Amino acid sequence: MPPRPRITPVRPHSTRTRPKKPIATAVYISAPLPRPVPQPRGALLHCGRFFATSAGNHMKVGVLQFFSWPGRRGELSEVYDRAIERVQIMDQNGYDAVWIAEHHFSTYSVCPSIHMMGTHFAAQTKNLRIGTGVSLAAFYNPLRLAEEVALLDVLSGGRVNWGAGRGFDPKEFSAFGVDREESYPRFRENVEIVLEAWRSEKLNYAGEYHTYEDVMVLPKPLQDPHPPVWMAASSPPAVEWAGSMGRMIMMDPHSSMEAIAEKQAMYLDAREAAGHGRELQDTPVARLLAIAPTAEAAREVAENGARWTTGSYAKGGPVGGKDPVQRYVDEVIMWGTPEAVADMILENAEAGHLNYLLCAPLSQQSFTLFNEEVLPRIM
């Protein structure tokens, strides 16, 4: 069996010079609009994606779009308006995809209907792929979910990336009446039903939670047989299940790159054991970024972002005795000067742990510096 991937530590202040790699572009945060991103030399722009023409690895970069409303300051409509404007800029500048985050009952991200938001984004764009990041499938009637995603694919002209996940916020499980332990098999069954509904002229299915007989689920997705599918996978059981099913996976922004590398190795082992091969396909990895002209200023951005993240959504006690805010700063957030952050991204890409970056800047300045100074270094 091939050796597991090497785990590359993320070093915030690394200044080593790295060879430049051609990549795609993208970003997420409620921030002012970016300047147009220059296209990399030696790459072809097609349908909103960069395809490298030179030898070596290339990396896609996508947008993980949250709709954060800290302190409920200002009008919520302004949050949505800024997102629409950003999506239009992305569409004009060759971004790969916008991935829309679904959350409920929290100002961490106020977007309870990502399929409706995706339809609005699709109407404002021509090239950008519309990703669900993710549909919380355990909370849906699976037939309704199949219909909504298929309709989005039709209306977008076949631009949907379907990401599905179980969720982890206790408030959501409680409010939707879904038992937390039961959500694992319910999620898996719902995903199975959605895929079967797309593939079948009439759905016949008998499961633990749902039974259907001769149900004609319409519309069918425009992409044949259906949109590409990703599973959000954080826990070892979820990672192994996705690998055993041969599904692509998405990694959340709350794990360290070391932990992500270990999960990727676990995923590849499960894929190989189930006969799906050992290829690590496009694997979106969400990364929180804090970028500033100096390391000291970047650390302050990282600390503020960690406090907001741990206080508003990713709550929990200390991990291994470490304060959760400190854990994010030390292990999770990529922070530093533009040169240092670019070096971290390239380290992980070259080690094979990062072939699709979901950018998540934690401040307006982080967004600007990523767009203007980090991208040229990693292109």
PDB file of N, CA and C in Angstrom, residues 279-378:
ATOM      1  N   GLU A 279      -6.928   7.935  -5.771  1.00  0.00           N
ATOM      2  CA  GLU A 279      -6.785   9.304  -6.267  1.00  0.00           C
ATOM      3  C   GLU A 279      -7.501  10.284  -5.343  1.00  0.00           C
ATOM      4  N   LEU A 280      -6.786  11.337  -4.936  1.00  0.00           N
ATOM      5  CA  LEU A 280      -7.406  12.409  -4.165  1.00  0.00           C
ATOM      6  C   LEU A 280      -7.963  13.414  -5.162  1.00  0.00           C
ATOM      7  N   GLN A 281      -9.268  13.328  -5.419  1.00  0.00           N
ATOM      8  CA  GLN A 281      -9.893  14.206  -6.398  1.00  0.00           C
ATOM      9  C   GLN A 281     -10.013  15.616  -5.826  1.00  0.00           C
ATOM     10  N   ASP A 282     -10.664  16.514  -6.546  1.00  0.00           N
ATOM     11  CA  ASP A 282     -10.834  17.874  -6.038  1.00  0.00           C
ATOM     12  C   ASP A 282     -11.389  17.819  -4.619  1.00  0.00           C
ATOM     13  N   THR A 283     -10.628  18.317  -3.666  1.00  0.00           N
ATOM     14  CA  THR A 283     -11.012  18.247  -2.255  1.00  0.00           C
ATOM     15  C   THR A 283     -10.981  19.646  -1.662  1.00  0.00           C
ATOM     16  N   PRO A 284     -12.108  20.363  -1.703  1.00  0.00           N
ATOM     17  CA  PRO A 284     -12.124  21.713  -1.145  1.00  0.00           C
ATOM     18  C   PRO A 284     -11.780  21.705   0.344  1.00  0.00           C
ATOM     19  N   VAL A 285     -10.774  22.503   0.703  1.00  0.00           N
ATOM     20  CA  VAL A 285     -10.347  22.645   2.095  1.00  0.00           C
ATOM     21  C   VAL A 285     -10.525  24.105   2.487  1.00  0.00           C
ATOM     22  N   ALA A 286     -11.443  24.367   3.404  1.00  0.00           N
ATOM     23  CA  ALA A 286     -11.712  25.743   3.830  1.00  0.00           C
ATOM     24  C   ALA A 286     -10.632  26.194   4.806  1.00  0.00           C
ATOM     25  N   ARG A 287     -10.072  27.386   4.554  1.00  0.00           N
ATOM     26  CA  ARG A 287      -9.027  27.933   5.412  1.00  0.00           C
ATOM     27  C   ARG A 287      -9.360  29.366   5.798  1.00  0.00           C
ATOM     28  N   LEU A 288      -9.341  29.635   7.098  1.00  0.00           N
ATOM     29  CA  LEU A 288      -9.477  30.991   7.595  1.00  0.00           C
ATOM     30  C   LEU A 288      -8.144  31.702   7.404  1.00  0.00           C
ATOM     31  N   LEU A 289      -8.186  32.913   6.844  1.00  0.00           N
ATOM     32  CA  LEU A 289      -6.968  33.664   6.549  1.00  0.00           C
ATOM     33  C   LEU A 289      -6.973  34.996   7.284  1.00  0.00           C
ATOM     34  N   ALA A 290      -5.848  35.340   7.892  1.00  0.00           N
ATOM     35  CA  ALA A 290      -5.651  36.645   8.526  1.00  0.00           C
ATOM     36  C   ALA A 290      -4.346  37.207   7.986  1.00  0.00           C
ATOM     37  N   ILE A 291      -4.446  38.225   7.140  1.00  0.00           N
ATOM     38  CA  ILE A 291      -3.283  38.751   6.426  1.00  0.00           C
ATOM     39  C   ILE A 291      -3.155  40.239   6.717  1.00  0.00           C
ATOM     40  N   ALA A 292      -1.943  40.690   6.997  1.00  0.00           N
ATOM     41  CA  ALA A 292      -1.678  42.099   7.286  1.00  0.00           C
ATOM     42  C   ALA A 292      -0.241  42.410   6.874  1.00  0.00           C
ATOM     43  N   PRO A 293       0.127  43.700   6.806  1.00  0.00           N
ATOM     44  CA  PRO A 293       1.494  44.047   6.403  1.00  0.00           C
ATOM     45  C   PRO A 293       2.560  43.516   7.350  1.00  0.00           C
ATOM     46  N   THR A 294       2.225  43.349   8.643  1.00  0.00           N
ATOM     47  CA  THR A 294       3.179  42.821   9.610  1.00  0.00           C
ATOM     48  C   THR A 294       2.597  41.590  10.293  1.00  0.00           C
ATOM     49  N   ALA A 295       3.479  40.752  10.820  1.00  0.00           N
ATOM     50  CA  ALA A 295       3.024  39.555  11.524  1.00  0.00           C
ATOM     51  C   ALA A 295       2.232  39.922  12.770  1.00  0.00           C
ATOM     52  N   GLU A 296       2.641  40.990  13.448  1.00  0.00           N
ATOM     53  CA  GLU A 296       1.940  41.400  14.668  1.00  0.00           C
ATOM     54  C   GLU A 296       0.502  41.806  14.360  1.00  0.00           C
ATOM     55  N   ALA A 297       0.322  42.587  13.307  1.00  0.00           N
ATOM     56  CA  ALA A 297      -1.030  43.016  12.938  1.00  0.00           C
ATOM     57  C   ALA A 297      -1.869  41.828  12.474  1.00  0.00           C
ATOM     58  N   ALA A 298      -1.255  40.897  11.759  1.00  0.00           N
ATOM     59  CA  ALA A 298      -1.986  39.717  11.296  1.00  0.00           C
ATOM     60  C   ALA A 298      -2.427  38.854  12.470  1.00  0.00           C
ATOM     61  N   ARG A 299      -1.581  38.743  13.484  1.00  0.00           N
ATOM     62  CA  ARG A 299      -1.957  37.947  14.660  1.00  0.00           C
ATOM     63  C   ARG A 299      -3.168  38.561  15.356  1.00  0.00           C
ATOM     64  N   GLU A 300      -3.222  39.881  15.413  1.00  0.00           N
ATOM     65  CA  GLU A 300      -4.377  40.539  16.031  1.00  0.00           C
ATOM     66  C   GLU A 300      -5.657  40.221  15.255  1.00  0.00           C
ATOM     67  N   VAL A 301      -5.579  40.244  13.926  1.00  0.00           N
ATOM     68  CA  VAL A 301      -6.737  39.874  13.105  1.00  0.00           C
ATOM     69  C   VAL A 301      -7.126  38.424  13.377  1.00  0.00           C
ATOM     70  N   ALA A 302      -6.139  37.554  13.476  1.00  0.00           N
ATOM     71  CA  ALA A 302      -6.408  36.138  13.734  1.00  0.00           C
ATOM     72  C   ALA A 302      -7.084  35.946  15.085  1.00  0.00           C
ATOM     73  N   GLU A 303      -6.620  36.656  16.100  1.00  0.00           N
ATOM     74  CA  GLU A 303      -7.215  36.524  17.433  1.00  0.00           C
ATOM     75  C   GLU A 303      -8.656  37.016  17.437  1.00  0.00           C
ATOM     76  N   ASN A 304      -8.908  38.148  16.788  1.00  0.00           N
ATOM     77  CA  ASN A 304     -10.285  38.662  16.716  1.00  0.00           C
ATOM     78  C   ASN A 304     -11.186  37.690  15.957  1.00  0.00           C
ATOM     79  N   GLY A 305     -10.682  37.159  14.853  1.00  0.00           N
ATOM     80  CA  GLY A 305     -11.468  36.202  14.082  1.00  0.00           C
ATOM     81  C   GLY A 305     -11.732  34.923  14.850  1.00  0.00           C
ATOM     82  N   ALA A 306     -10.754  34.472  15.618  1.00  0.00           N
ATOM     83  CA  ALA A 306     -10.928  33.258  16.415  1.00  0.00           C
ATOM     84  C   ALA A 306     -11.975  33.465  17.499  1.00  0.00           C
ATOM     85  N   ARG A 307     -11.973  34.647  18.116  1.00  0.00           N
ATOM     86  CA  ARG A 307     -12.977  34.925  19.157  1.00  0.00           C
ATOM     87  C   ARG A 307     -14.381  34.931  18.565  1.00  0.00           C
ATOM     88  N   TRP A 308     -14.538  35.541  17.380  1.00  0.00           N
ATOM     89  CA  TRP A 308     -15.861  35.572  16.741  1.00  0.00           C
ATOM     90  C   TRP A 308     -16.304  34.163  16.356  1.00  0.00           C
ATOM     91  N   THR A 309     -15.404  33.395  15.777  1.00  0.00           N
ATOM     92  CA  THR A 309     -15.751  32.052  15.319  1.00  0.00           C
ATOM     93  C   THR A 309     -16.128  31.143  16.480  1.00  0.00           C
ATOM     94  N   THR A 310     -15.303  31.116  17.517  1.00  0.00           N
ATOM     95  CA  THR A 310     -15.579  30.224  18.645  1.00  0.00           C
ATOM     96  C   THR A 310     -16.763  30.706  19.469  1.00  0.00           C
ATOM     97  N   GLY A 311     -17.008  32.013  19.471  1.00  0.00           N
ATOM     98  CA  GLY A 311     -18.104  32.542  20.271  1.00  0.00           C
ATOM     99  C   GLY A 311     -19.452  32.488  19.601  1.00  0.00           C
ATOM    100  N   SER A 312     -19.472  32.449  18.260  1.00  0.00           N
ATOM    101  CA  SER A 312     -20.750  32.543  17.556  1.00  0.00           C
ATOM    102  C   SER A 312     -21.241  31.213  17.011  1.00  0.00           C
ATOM    103  N   TYR A 313     -20.319  30.295  16.711  1.00  0.00           N
ATOM    104  CA  TYR A 313     -20.785  29.050  16.082  1.00  0.00           C
ATOM    105  C   TYR A 313     -19.954  27.842  16.490  1.00  0.00           C
ATOM    106  N   ALA A 314     -18.661  27.877  16.237  1.00  0.00           N
ATOM    107  CA  ALA A 314     -17.810  26.705  16.484  1.00  0.00           C
ATOM    108  C   ALA A 314     -17.460  26.630  17.962  1.00  0.00           C
ATOM    109  N   LYS A 315     -18.481  26.501  18.788  1.00  0.00           N
ATOM    110  CA  LYS A 315     -18.278  26.522  20.227  1.00  0.00           C
ATOM    111  C   LYS A 315     -17.781  25.169  20.717  1.00  0.00           C
ATOM    112  N   GLY A 316     -17.207  25.201  21.912  1.00  0.00           N
ATOM    113  CA  GLY A 316     -16.725  23.961  22.520  1.00  0.00           C
ATOM    114  C   GLY A 316     -15.662  24.269  23.534  1.00  0.00           C
ATOM    115  N   GLY A 317     -15.400  23.326  24.404  1.00  0.00           N
ATOM    116  CA  GLY A 317     -14.395  23.506  25.428  1.00  0.00           C
ATOM    117  C   GLY A 317     -12.997  23.409  24.863  1.00  0.00           C
ATOM    118  N   PRO A 318     -12.010  23.616  25.714  1.00  0.00           N
ATOM    119  CA  PRO A 318     -10.616  23.521  25.285  1.00  0.00           C
ATOM    120  C   PRO A 318     -10.304  22.150  24.707  1.00  0.00           C
ATOM    121  N   VAL A 319      -9.475  22.134  23.689  1.00  0.00           N
ATOM    122  CA  VAL A 319      -9.044  20.888  23.065  1.00  0.00           C
ATOM    123  C   VAL A 319      -7.666  20.553  23.608  1.00  0.00           C
ATOM    124  N   GLY A 320      -7.556  19.404  24.278  1.00  0.00           N
ATOM    125  CA  GLY A 320      -6.274  19.026  24.853  1.00  0.00           C
ATOM    126  C   GLY A 320      -5.784  20.025  25.875  1.00  0.00           C
ATOM    127  N   GLY A 321      -6.714  20.667  26.590  1.00  0.00           N
ATOM    128  CA  GLY A 321      -6.336  21.630  27.605  1.00  0.00           C
ATOM    129  C   GLY A 321      -6.041  23.016  27.068  1.00  0.00           C
ATOM    130  N   LYS A 322      -6.123  23.214  25.767  1.00  0.00           N
ATOM    131  CA  LYS A 322      -5.797  24.508  25.169  1.00  0.00           C
ATOM    132  C   LYS A 322      -7.053  25.350  25.017  1.00  0.00           C
ATOM    133  N   ASP A 323      -6.938  26.641  25.297  1.00  0.00           N
ATOM    134  CA  ASP A 323      -8.044  27.565  25.086  1.00  0.00           C
ATOM    135  C   ASP A 323      -8.452  27.527  23.616  1.00  0.00           C
ATOM    136  N   PRO A 324      -9.771  27.475  23.302  1.00  0.00           N
ATOM    137  CA  PRO A 324     -10.187  27.328  21.900  1.00  0.00           C
ATOM    138  C   PRO A 324      -9.720  28.472  21.008  1.00  0.00           C
ATOM    139  N   VAL A 325      -9.716  29.707  21.532  1.00  0.00           N
ATOM    140  CA  VAL A 325      -9.225  30.828  20.723  1.00  0.00           C
ATOM    141  C   VAL A 325      -7.750  30.629  20.400  1.00  0.00           C
ATOM    142  N   GLN A 326      -6.980  30.230  21.394  1.00  0.00           N
ATOM    143  CA  GLN A 326      -5.552  30.014  21.175  1.00  0.00           C
ATOM    144  C   GLN A 326      -5.316  28.880  20.192  1.00  0.00           C
ATOM    145  N   ARG A 327      -6.160  27.837  20.255  1.00  0.00           N
ATOM    146  CA  ARG A 327      -6.024  26.720  19.308  1.00  0.00           C
ATOM    147  C   ARG A 327      -6.204  27.188  17.877  1.00  0.00           C
ATOM    148  N   TYR A 328      -7.209  28.049  17.645  1.00  0.00           N
ATOM    149  CA  TYR A 328      -7.429  28.561  16.296  1.00  0.00           C
ATOM    150  C   TYR A 328      -6.226  29.361  15.820  1.00  0.00           C
ATOM    151  N   VAL A 329      -5.686  30.204  16.685  1.00  0.00           N
ATOM    152  CA  VAL A 329      -4.552  31.042  16.295  1.00  0.00           C
ATOM    153  C   VAL A 329      -3.312  30.194  16.024  1.00  0.00           C
ATOM    154  N   ASP A 330      -3.075  29.197  16.866  1.00  0.00           N
ATOM    155  CA  ASP A 330      -1.856  28.395  16.747  1.00  0.00           C
ATOM    156  C   ASP A 330      -1.935  27.312  15.679  1.00  0.00           C
ATOM    157  N   GLU A 331      -3.140  26.758  15.444  1.00  0.00           N
ATOM    158  CA  GLU A 331      -3.226  25.543  14.646  1.00  0.00           C
ATOM    159  C   GLU A 331      -4.123  25.631  13.416  1.00  0.00           C
ATOM    160  N   VAL A 332      -5.072  26.551  13.412  1.00  0.00           N
ATOM    161  CA  VAL A 332      -6.104  26.520  12.372  1.00  0.00           C
ATOM    162  C   VAL A 332      -5.957  27.664  11.370  1.00  0.00           C
ATOM    163  N   ILE A 333      -5.910  28.885  11.844  1.00  0.00           N
ATOM    164  CA  ILE A 333      -5.889  30.057  10.959  1.00  0.00           C
ATOM    165  C   ILE A 333      -4.523  30.197  10.304  1.00  0.00           C
ATOM    166  N   MET A 334      -4.513  30.439   9.003  1.00  0.00           N
ATOM    167  CA  MET A 334      -3.286  30.802   8.304  1.00  0.00           C
ATOM    168  C   MET A 334      -3.121  32.309   8.429  1.00  0.00           C
ATOM    169  N   TRP A 335      -2.114  32.748   9.185  1.00  0.00           N
ATOM    170  CA  TRP A 335      -1.966  34.180   9.413  1.00  0.00           C
ATOM    171  C   TRP A 335      -0.512  34.588   9.221  1.00  0.00           C
ATOM    172  N   GLY A 336      -0.350  35.871   8.844  1.00  0.00           N
ATOM    173  CA  GLY A 336       0.979  36.405   8.633  1.00  0.00           C
ATOM    174  C   GLY A 336       0.967  37.458   7.543  1.00  0.00           C
ATOM    175  N   THR A 337       2.144  37.823   7.079  1.00  0.00           N
ATOM    176  CA  THR A 337       2.265  38.748   5.963  1.00  0.00           C
ATOM    177  C   THR A 337       1.823  38.045   4.687  1.00  0.00           C
ATOM    178  N   PRO A 338       1.578  38.795   3.609  1.00  0.00           N
ATOM    179  CA  PRO A 338       1.212  38.131   2.353  1.00  0.00           C
ATOM    180  C   PRO A 338       2.225  37.078   1.914  1.00  0.00           C
ATOM    181  N   GLU A 339       3.510  37.385   2.059  1.00  0.00           N
ATOM    182  CA  GLU A 339       4.539  36.427   1.655  1.00  0.00           C
ATOM    183  C   GLU A 339       4.471  35.156   2.493  1.00  0.00           C
ATOM    184  N   ALA A 340       4.278  35.309   3.808  1.00  0.00           N
ATOM    185  CA  ALA A 340       4.227  34.140   4.688  1.00  0.00           C
ATOM    186  C   ALA A 340       3.006  33.280   4.394  1.00  0.00           C
ATOM    187  N   VAL A 341       1.855  33.909   4.181  1.00  0.00           N
ATOM    188  CA  VAL A 341       0.634  33.149   3.898  1.00  0.00           C
ATOM    189  C   VAL A 341       0.749  32.442   2.549  1.00  0.00           C
ATOM    190  N   ALA A 342       1.290  33.126   1.549  1.00  0.00           N
ATOM    191  CA  ALA A 342       1.492  32.476   0.251  1.00  0.00           C
ATOM    192  C   ALA A 342       2.397  31.261   0.392  1.00  0.00           C
ATOM    193  N   ASP A 343       3.442  31.388   1.210  1.00  0.00           N
ATOM    194  CA  ASP A 343       4.365  30.280   1.410  1.00  0.00           C
ATOM    195  C   ASP A 343       3.672  29.100   2.080  1.00  0.00           C
ATOM    196  N   MET A 344       2.790  29.381   3.046  1.00  0.00           N
ATOM    197  CA  MET A 344       2.041  28.309   3.708  1.00  0.00           C
ATOM    198  C   MET A 344       1.136  27.574   2.721  1.00  0.00           C
ATOM    199  N   ILE A 345       0.459  28.348   1.886  1.00  0.00           N
ATOM    200  CA  ILE A 345      -0.438  27.739   0.900  1.00  0.00           C
ATOM    201  C   ILE A 345       0.348  26.831  -0.039  1.00  0.00           C
ATOM    202  N   LEU A 346       1.490  27.322  -0.529  1.00  0.00           N
ATOM    203  CA  LEU A 346       2.297  26.530  -1.451  1.00  0.00           C
ATOM    204  C   LEU A 346       2.877  25.295  -0.776  1.00  0.00           C
ATOM    205  N   GLU A 347       3.296  25.417   0.484  1.00  0.00           N
ATOM    206  CA  GLU A 347       3.822  24.253   1.206  1.00  0.00           C
ATOM    207  C   GLU A 347       2.809  23.115   1.207  1.00  0.00           C
ATOM    208  N   ASN A 348       1.581  23.457   1.556  1.00  0.00           N
ATOM    209  CA  ASN A 348       0.548  22.427   1.664  1.00  0.00           C
ATOM    210  C   ASN A 348       0.112  21.911   0.303  1.00  0.00           C
ATOM    211  N   ALA A 349       0.105  22.787  -0.706  1.00  0.00           N
ATOM    212  CA  ALA A 349      -0.232  22.339  -2.057  1.00  0.00           C
ATOM    213  C   ALA A 349       0.829  21.379  -2.583  1.00  0.00           C
ATOM    214  N   GLU A 350       2.101  21.717  -2.370  1.00  0.00           N
ATOM    215  CA  GLU A 350       3.187  20.888  -2.876  1.00  0.00           C
ATOM    216  C   GLU A 350       3.283  19.559  -2.135  1.00  0.00           C
ATOM    217  N   ALA A 351       2.838  19.543  -0.878  1.00  0.00           N
ATOM    218  CA  ALA A 351       2.837  18.297  -0.105  1.00  0.00           C
ATOM    219  C   ALA A 351       1.668  17.398  -0.476  1.00  0.00           C
ATOM    220  N   GLY A 352       0.753  17.905  -1.302  1.00  0.00           N
ATOM    221  CA  GLY A 352      -0.372  17.097  -1.748  1.00  0.00           C
ATOM    222  C   GLY A 352      -1.603  17.188  -0.883  1.00  0.00           C
ATOM    223  N   HIS A 353      -1.626  18.136   0.069  1.00  0.00           N
ATOM    224  CA  HIS A 353      -2.759  18.249   0.977  1.00  0.00           C
ATOM    225  C   HIS A 353      -3.763  19.317   0.552  1.00  0.00           C
ATOM    226  N   LEU A 354      -3.464  20.091  -0.475  1.00  0.00           N
ATOM    227  CA  LEU A 354      -4.305  21.231  -0.816  1.00  0.00           C
ATOM    228  C   LEU A 354      -4.383  21.362  -2.326  1.00  0.00           C
ATOM    229  N   ASN A 355      -5.448  20.799  -2.924  1.00  0.00           N
ATOM    230  CA  ASN A 355      -5.631  20.960  -4.362  1.00  0.00           C
ATOM    231  C   ASN A 355      -6.839  21.829  -4.694  1.00  0.00           C
ATOM    232  N   TYR A 356      -7.576  22.250  -3.646  1.00  0.00           N
ATOM    233  CA  TYR A 356      -8.711  23.152  -3.838  1.00  0.00           C
ATOM    234  C   TYR A 356      -8.855  23.979  -2.562  1.00  0.00           C
ATOM    235  N   LEU A 357      -8.456  25.239  -2.639  1.00  0.00           N
ATOM    236  CA  LEU A 357      -8.488  26.128  -1.480  1.00  0.00           C
ATOM    237  C   LEU A 357      -9.802  26.890  -1.433  1.00  0.00           C
ATOM    238  N   LEU A 358     -10.531  26.751  -0.324  1.00  0.00           N
ATOM    239  CA  LEU A 358     -11.697  27.590  -0.061  1.00  0.00           C
ATOM    240  C   LEU A 358     -11.245  28.718   0.848  1.00  0.00           C
ATOM    241  N   CYS A 359     -11.088  29.887   0.266  1.00  0.00           N
ATOM    242  CA  CYS A 359     -10.526  31.032   0.962  1.00  0.00           C
ATOM    243  C   CYS A 359     -11.535  31.652   1.920  1.00  0.00           C
ATOM    244  N   ALA A 360     -11.103  31.982   3.127  1.00  0.00           N
ATOM    245  CA  ALA A 360     -11.987  32.578   4.121  1.00  0.00           C
ATOM    246  C   ALA A 360     -11.266  33.696   4.865  1.00  0.00           C
ATOM    247  N   PRO A 361     -11.076  34.864   4.249  1.00  0.00           N
ATOM    248  CA  PRO A 361     -10.412  35.981   4.925  1.00  0.00           C
ATOM    249  C   PRO A 361     -11.215  36.472   6.123  1.00  0.00           C
ATOM    250  N   LEU A 362     -10.517  36.860   7.176  1.00  0.00           N
ATOM    251  CA  LEU A 362     -11.164  37.258   8.420  1.00  0.00           C
ATOM    252  C   LEU A 362     -11.283  38.763   8.582  1.00  0.00           C
ATOM    253  N   SER A 363     -10.887  39.527   7.576  1.00  0.00           N
ATOM    254  CA  SER A 363     -11.013  40.986   7.645  1.00  0.00           C
ATOM    255  C   SER A 363     -10.992  41.555   6.235  1.00  0.00           C
ATOM    256  N   GLN A 364     -11.398  42.815   6.119  1.00  0.00           N
ATOM    257  CA  GLN A 364     -11.351  43.504   4.827  1.00  0.00           C
ATOM    258  C   GLN A 364      -9.920  43.557   4.309  1.00  0.00           C
ATOM    259  N   GLN A 365      -8.978  43.889   5.191  1.00  0.00           N
ATOM    260  CA  GLN A 365      -7.586  43.975   4.772  1.00  0.00           C
ATOM    261  C   GLN A 365      -7.050  42.610   4.334  1.00  0.00           C
ATOM    262  N   SER A 366      -7.471  41.566   5.024  1.00  0.00           N
ATOM    263  CA  SER A 366      -7.039  40.223   4.629  1.00  0.00           C
ATOM    264  C   SER A 366      -7.500  39.900   3.216  1.00  0.00           C
ATOM    265  N   PHE A 367      -8.745  40.284   2.925  1.00  0.00           N
ATOM    266  CA  PHE A 367      -9.290  40.052   1.581  1.00  0.00           C
ATOM    267  C   PHE A 367      -8.470  40.798   0.533  1.00  0.00           C
ATOM    268  N   THR A 368      -8.218  42.070   0.790  1.00  0.00           N
ATOM    269  CA  THR A 368      -7.492  42.902  -0.171  1.00  0.00           C
ATOM    270  C   THR A 368      -6.075  42.385  -0.399  1.00  0.00           C
ATOM    271  N   LEU A 369      -5.372  42.065   0.690  1.00  0.00           N
ATOM    272  CA  LEU A 369      -3.996  41.601   0.557  1.00  0.00           C
ATOM    273  C   LEU A 369      -3.918  40.226  -0.089  1.00  0.00           C
ATOM    274  N   PHE A 370      -4.890  39.389   0.195  1.00  0.00           N
ATOM    275  CA  PHE A 370      -4.916  38.088  -0.482  1.00  0.00           C
ATOM    276  C   PHE A 370      -5.057  38.287  -1.981  1.00  0.00           C
ATOM    277  N   ASN A 371      -5.999  39.143  -2.353  1.00  0.00           N
ATOM    278  CA  ASN A 371      -6.286  39.359  -3.766  1.00  0.00           C
ATOM    279  C   ASN A 371      -5.125  40.026  -4.495  1.00  0.00           C
ATOM    280  N   GLU A 372      -4.496  41.012  -3.851  1.00  0.00           N
ATOM    281  CA  GLU A 372      -3.495  41.829  -4.532  1.00  0.00           C
ATOM    282  C   GLU A 372      -2.067  41.310  -4.379  1.00  0.00           C
ATOM    283  N   GLU A 373      -1.764  40.629  -3.259  1.00  0.00           N
ATOM    284  CA  GLU A 373      -0.375  40.253  -3.004  1.00  0.00           C
ATOM    285  C   GLU A 373      -0.145  38.752  -2.853  1.00  0.00           C
ATOM    286  N   VAL A 374      -1.136  38.028  -2.350  1.00  0.00           N
ATOM    287  CA  VAL A 374      -0.941  36.582  -2.193  1.00  0.00           C
ATOM    288  C   VAL A 374      -1.126  35.867  -3.524  1.00  0.00           C
ATOM    289  N   LEU A 375      -2.193  36.197  -4.237  1.00  0.00           N
ATOM    290  CA  LEU A 375      -2.461  35.511  -5.506  1.00  0.00           C
ATOM    291  C   LEU A 375      -1.293  35.600  -6.483  1.00  0.00           C
ATOM    292  N   PRO A 376      -0.672  36.779  -6.690  1.00  0.00           N
ATOM    293  CA  PRO A 376       0.463  36.818  -7.616  1.00  0.00           C
ATOM    294  C   PRO A 376       1.612  35.909  -7.195  1.00  0.00           C
ATOM    295  N   ARG A 377       1.765  35.674  -5.889  1.00  0.00           N
ATOM    296  CA  ARG A 377       2.854  34.822  -5.414  1.00  0.00           C
ATOM    297  C   ARG A 377       2.581  33.340  -5.632  1.00  0.00           C
ATOM    298  N   ILE A 378       1.313  32.967  -5.631  1.00  0.00           N
ATOM    299  CA  ILE A 378       1.012  31.538  -5.743  1.00  0.00           C
ATOM    300  C   ILE A 378       0.545  31.142  -7.135  1.00  0.00           C
TER     301      ILE A 378
END
